[in-house]
């Protein structure tokens, strides 16, 4: 139950970063063992005037393969949470205000920490979408 609340808090922060135009990138990292799926990257994507998410799955199987999937912002939580703890131990939300990391410890308890931002600029697709919308 504790992780569910932490996951919801993290994904609420993710959605707020999109709404406030500070979102830069979402990255799933630090896998358990050596699974084929090594990373997931999420960026915004403008599809026919609708803001969506482009999810890139980096798979290492006889070389690097990338599989891309487009989802809505509303689908993000349900689509991405199953990858937490299987195989990923951390999720990093990069915004122009802070780098927000959700990590699972050895007991699989999730915690959220903040650090100064890595990115100075928000995702260009996000900014482009909002500039065309106004």
PDB file of C-alpha atoms in Angstrom:
ATOM      1  CA  UNK A   1       0.000   0.000   0.000  1.00  0.00           C
ATOM      2  CA  UNK A   2       2.850   2.383   0.860  1.00  0.00           C
ATOM      3  CA  UNK A   3       4.355   2.001  -2.631  1.00  0.00           C
ATOM      4  CA  UNK A   4       0.978   2.618  -4.279  1.00  0.00           C
ATOM      5  CA  UNK A   5       0.757   6.014  -2.563  1.00  0.00           C
ATOM      6  CA  UNK A   6       4.362   6.826  -3.502  1.00  0.00           C
ATOM      7  CA  UNK A   7       3.791   5.756  -7.129  1.00  0.00           C
ATOM      8  CA  UNK A   8       0.659   7.941  -7.329  1.00  0.00           C
ATOM      9  CA  UNK A   9       2.525  10.892  -5.825  1.00  0.00           C
ATOM     10  CA  UNK A  10       5.332  10.454  -8.362  1.00  0.00           C
ATOM     11  CA  UNK A  11       2.983  10.193 -11.339  1.00  0.00           C
ATOM     12  CA  UNK A  12       0.970  13.192 -10.111  1.00  0.00           C
ATOM     13  CA  UNK A  13       4.226  15.173 -10.085  1.00  0.00           C
ATOM     14  CA  UNK A  14       4.909  13.888 -13.602  1.00  0.00           C
ATOM     15  CA  UNK A  15       1.491  15.095 -14.843  1.00  0.00           C
ATOM     16  CA  UNK A  16       1.901  18.441 -13.063  1.00  0.00           C
ATOM     17  CA  UNK A  17       5.261  18.957 -14.786  1.00  0.00           C
ATOM     18  CA  UNK A  18       3.546  18.547 -18.160  1.00  0.00           C
ATOM     19  CA  UNK A  19       0.738  20.948 -17.215  1.00  0.00           C
ATOM     20  CA  UNK A  20       3.217  23.532 -15.912  1.00  0.00           C
ATOM     21  CA  UNK A  21       5.403  23.133 -19.031  1.00  0.00           C
ATOM     22  CA  UNK A  22       8.509  22.119 -17.043  1.00  0.00           C
ATOM     23  CA  UNK A  23       8.677  18.449 -18.150  1.00  0.00           C
ATOM     24  CA  UNK A  24      11.896  17.439 -19.935  1.00  0.00           C
ATOM     25  CA  UNK A  25      12.041  13.625 -19.862  1.00  0.00           C
ATOM     26  CA  UNK A  26      11.036  10.527 -17.875  1.00  0.00           C
ATOM     27  CA  UNK A  27      13.537   7.664 -17.665  1.00  0.00           C
ATOM     28  CA  UNK A  28      13.266   4.171 -16.205  1.00  0.00           C
ATOM     29  CA  UNK A  29      16.684   2.851 -15.154  1.00  0.00           C
ATOM     30  CA  UNK A  30      18.635   0.489 -12.888  1.00  0.00           C
ATOM     31  CA  UNK A  31      17.315  -2.899 -13.820  1.00  0.00           C
ATOM     32  CA  UNK A  32      17.199  -5.980 -11.659  1.00  0.00           C
ATOM     33  CA  UNK A  33      19.557  -8.568 -13.137  1.00  0.00           C
ATOM     34  CA  UNK A  34      20.235  -8.454 -16.875  1.00  0.00           C
ATOM     35  CA  UNK A  35      16.841  -8.324 -18.590  1.00  0.00           C
ATOM     36  CA  UNK A  36      16.475  -7.659 -22.292  1.00  0.00           C
ATOM     37  CA  UNK A  37      14.565  -4.447 -21.519  1.00  0.00           C
ATOM     38  CA  UNK A  38      17.263  -2.051 -20.325  1.00  0.00           C
ATOM     39  CA  UNK A  39      15.600   1.392 -20.388  1.00  0.00           C
ATOM     40  CA  UNK A  40      12.331   3.145 -21.005  1.00  0.00           C
ATOM     41  CA  UNK A  41      12.329   6.786 -22.102  1.00  0.00           C
ATOM     42  CA  UNK A  42       9.221   8.960 -22.192  1.00  0.00           C
ATOM     43  CA  UNK A  43       8.896  12.254 -24.044  1.00  0.00           C
ATOM     44  CA  UNK A  44       5.947  14.270 -25.211  1.00  0.00           C
ATOM     45  CA  UNK A  45       4.656  13.948 -28.744  1.00  0.00           C
ATOM     46  CA  UNK A  46       2.224  16.115 -30.689  1.00  0.00           C
ATOM     47  CA  UNK A  47      -0.119  13.932 -32.724  1.00  0.00           C
ATOM     48  CA  UNK A  48      -2.758  15.711 -34.790  1.00  0.00           C
ATOM     49  CA  UNK A  49      -2.957  18.604 -32.329  1.00  0.00           C
ATOM     50  CA  UNK A  50      -3.192  16.324 -29.285  1.00  0.00           C
ATOM     51  CA  UNK A  51      -0.401  16.060 -26.730  1.00  0.00           C
ATOM     52  CA  UNK A  52       0.587  12.424 -26.209  1.00  0.00           C
ATOM     53  CA  UNK A  53       3.547  10.512 -24.845  1.00  0.00           C
ATOM     54  CA  UNK A  54       6.111   8.682 -26.939  1.00  0.00           C
ATOM     55  CA  UNK A  55       7.403   5.726 -24.922  1.00  0.00           C
ATOM     56  CA  UNK A  56      10.662   4.226 -26.185  1.00  0.00           C
ATOM     57  CA  UNK A  57      11.617   0.760 -24.961  1.00  0.00           C
ATOM     58  CA  UNK A  58      15.357   0.041 -25.344  1.00  0.00           C
ATOM     59  CA  UNK A  59      15.854  -3.696 -25.704  1.00  0.00           C
ATOM     60  CA  UNK A  60      19.205  -5.455 -25.982  1.00  0.00           C
ATOM     61  CA  UNK A  61      18.667  -8.738 -27.783  1.00  0.00           C
ATOM     62  CA  UNK A  62      21.227  -9.550 -30.420  1.00  0.00           C
ATOM     63  CA  UNK A  63      22.011  -5.829 -30.541  1.00  0.00           C
ATOM     64  CA  UNK A  64      20.030  -2.747 -29.646  1.00  0.00           C
ATOM     65  CA  UNK A  65      16.366  -2.580 -30.620  1.00  0.00           C
ATOM     66  CA  UNK A  66      14.007   0.270 -29.959  1.00  0.00           C
ATOM     67  CA  UNK A  67      10.266  -0.154 -29.815  1.00  0.00           C
ATOM     68  CA  UNK A  68       8.133   2.976 -29.685  1.00  0.00           C
ATOM     69  CA  UNK A  69       4.597   3.244 -28.439  1.00  0.00           C
ATOM     70  CA  UNK A  70       2.329   6.281 -28.318  1.00  0.00           C
ATOM     71  CA  UNK A  71       0.026   6.625 -25.311  1.00  0.00           C
ATOM     72  CA  UNK A  72      -2.080   9.375 -23.776  1.00  0.00           C
ATOM     73  CA  UNK A  73      -1.020  11.194 -20.634  1.00  0.00           C
ATOM     74  CA  UNK A  74      -3.985   9.626 -18.838  1.00  0.00           C
ATOM     75  CA  UNK A  75      -2.731   6.131 -19.742  1.00  0.00           C
ATOM     76  CA  UNK A  76       0.805   6.745 -18.471  1.00  0.00           C
ATOM     77  CA  UNK A  77       0.363   5.569 -14.900  1.00  0.00           C
ATOM     78  CA  UNK A  78      -1.387   2.297 -15.806  1.00  0.00           C
ATOM     79  CA  UNK A  79       0.977   1.658 -18.717  1.00  0.00           C
ATOM     80  CA  UNK A  80       4.251   2.338 -16.893  1.00  0.00           C
ATOM     81  CA  UNK A  81       3.788   1.262 -13.253  1.00  0.00           C
ATOM     82  CA  UNK A  82       4.013  -2.471 -14.108  1.00  0.00           C
ATOM     83  CA  UNK A  83       7.671  -1.903 -15.108  1.00  0.00           C
ATOM     84  CA  UNK A  84       8.577  -0.594 -11.648  1.00  0.00           C
ATOM     85  CA  UNK A  85      10.177  -3.376  -9.619  1.00  0.00           C
ATOM     86  CA  UNK A  86      10.049  -5.582 -12.704  1.00  0.00           C
ATOM     87  CA  UNK A  87      12.678  -4.898 -13.961  1.00  0.00           C
ATOM     88  CA  UNK A  88      13.344  -1.250 -12.957  1.00  0.00           C
ATOM     89  CA  UNK A  89      14.474  -0.055  -9.553  1.00  0.00           C
ATOM     90  CA  UNK A  90      14.397   3.674 -10.291  1.00  0.00           C
ATOM     91  CA  UNK A  91      12.418   6.183 -12.310  1.00  0.00           C
ATOM     92  CA  UNK A  92      13.801   9.659 -12.975  1.00  0.00           C
ATOM     93  CA  UNK A  93      11.598  12.617 -13.790  1.00  0.00           C
ATOM     94  CA  UNK A  94      13.624  15.421 -15.330  1.00  0.00           C
ATOM     95  CA  UNK A  95      12.014  18.862 -15.172  1.00  0.00           C
ATOM     96  CA  UNK A  96      13.380  22.365 -15.496  1.00  0.00           C
ATOM     97  CA  UNK A  97      12.738  22.857 -11.770  1.00  0.00           C
ATOM     98  CA  UNK A  98      14.211  19.637 -10.315  1.00  0.00           C
ATOM     99  CA  UNK A  99      15.305  16.081 -11.012  1.00  0.00           C
ATOM    100  CA  UNK A 100      12.867  13.886  -9.106  1.00  0.00           C
ATOM    101  CA  UNK A 101      13.886  10.286  -8.519  1.00  0.00           C
ATOM    102  CA  UNK A 102      11.736   7.453  -7.259  1.00  0.00           C
ATOM    103  CA  UNK A 103      13.880   4.533  -6.087  1.00  0.00           C
ATOM    104  CA  UNK A 104      13.119   1.142  -4.665  1.00  0.00           C
ATOM    105  CA  UNK A 105      15.444  -0.073  -1.918  1.00  0.00           C
ATOM    106  CA  UNK A 106      16.429  -3.704  -1.264  1.00  0.00           C
ATOM    107  CA  UNK A 107      13.155  -4.246   0.598  1.00  0.00           C
ATOM    108  CA  UNK A 108      11.322  -2.801  -2.452  1.00  0.00           C
ATOM    109  CA  UNK A 109      10.074   0.254  -0.569  1.00  0.00           C
ATOM    110  CA  UNK A 110       9.769   3.299  -2.836  1.00  0.00           C
ATOM    111  CA  UNK A 111      11.087   6.733  -1.862  1.00  0.00           C
ATOM    112  CA  UNK A 112      11.150  10.013  -3.743  1.00  0.00           C
ATOM    113  CA  UNK A 113      14.072  12.441  -3.682  1.00  0.00           C
ATOM    114  CA  UNK A 114      14.776  15.749  -5.427  1.00  0.00           C
ATOM    115  CA  UNK A 115      17.989  17.213  -6.773  1.00  0.00           C
ATOM    116  CA  UNK A 116      18.817  20.361  -8.760  1.00  0.00           C
ATOM    117  CA  UNK A 117      17.673  20.150 -12.395  1.00  0.00           C
ATOM    118  CA  UNK A 118      19.821  18.619 -15.121  1.00  0.00           C
ATOM    119  CA  UNK A 119      17.778  20.192 -17.936  1.00  0.00           C
ATOM    120  CA  UNK A 120      17.483  23.932 -18.452  1.00  0.00           C
ATOM    121  CA  UNK A 121      14.777  23.599 -21.103  1.00  0.00           C
ATOM    122  CA  UNK A 122      11.510  21.683 -21.183  1.00  0.00           C
ATOM    123  CA  UNK A 123      10.771  19.052 -23.824  1.00  0.00           C
ATOM    124  CA  UNK A 124      10.603  20.987 -27.139  1.00  0.00           C
ATOM    125  CA  UNK A 125       7.493  19.048 -28.244  1.00  0.00           C
ATOM    126  CA  UNK A 126       5.716  20.135 -25.070  1.00  0.00           C
ATOM    127  CA  UNK A 127       6.588  23.793 -25.576  1.00  0.00           C
ATOM    128  CA  UNK A 128       5.645  23.606 -29.258  1.00  0.00           C
ATOM    129  CA  UNK A 129       2.271  22.076 -28.395  1.00  0.00           C
ATOM    130  CA  UNK A 130       1.406  24.789 -25.873  1.00  0.00           C
ATOM    131  CA  UNK A 131       2.610  27.611 -28.137  1.00  0.00           C
ATOM    132  CA  UNK A 132       0.288  26.381 -30.933  1.00  0.00           C
ATOM    133  CA  UNK A 133      -2.580  25.900 -28.501  1.00  0.00           C
ATOM    134  CA  UNK A 134      -2.531  29.534 -27.346  1.00  0.00           C
TER     135      UNK A 134
END
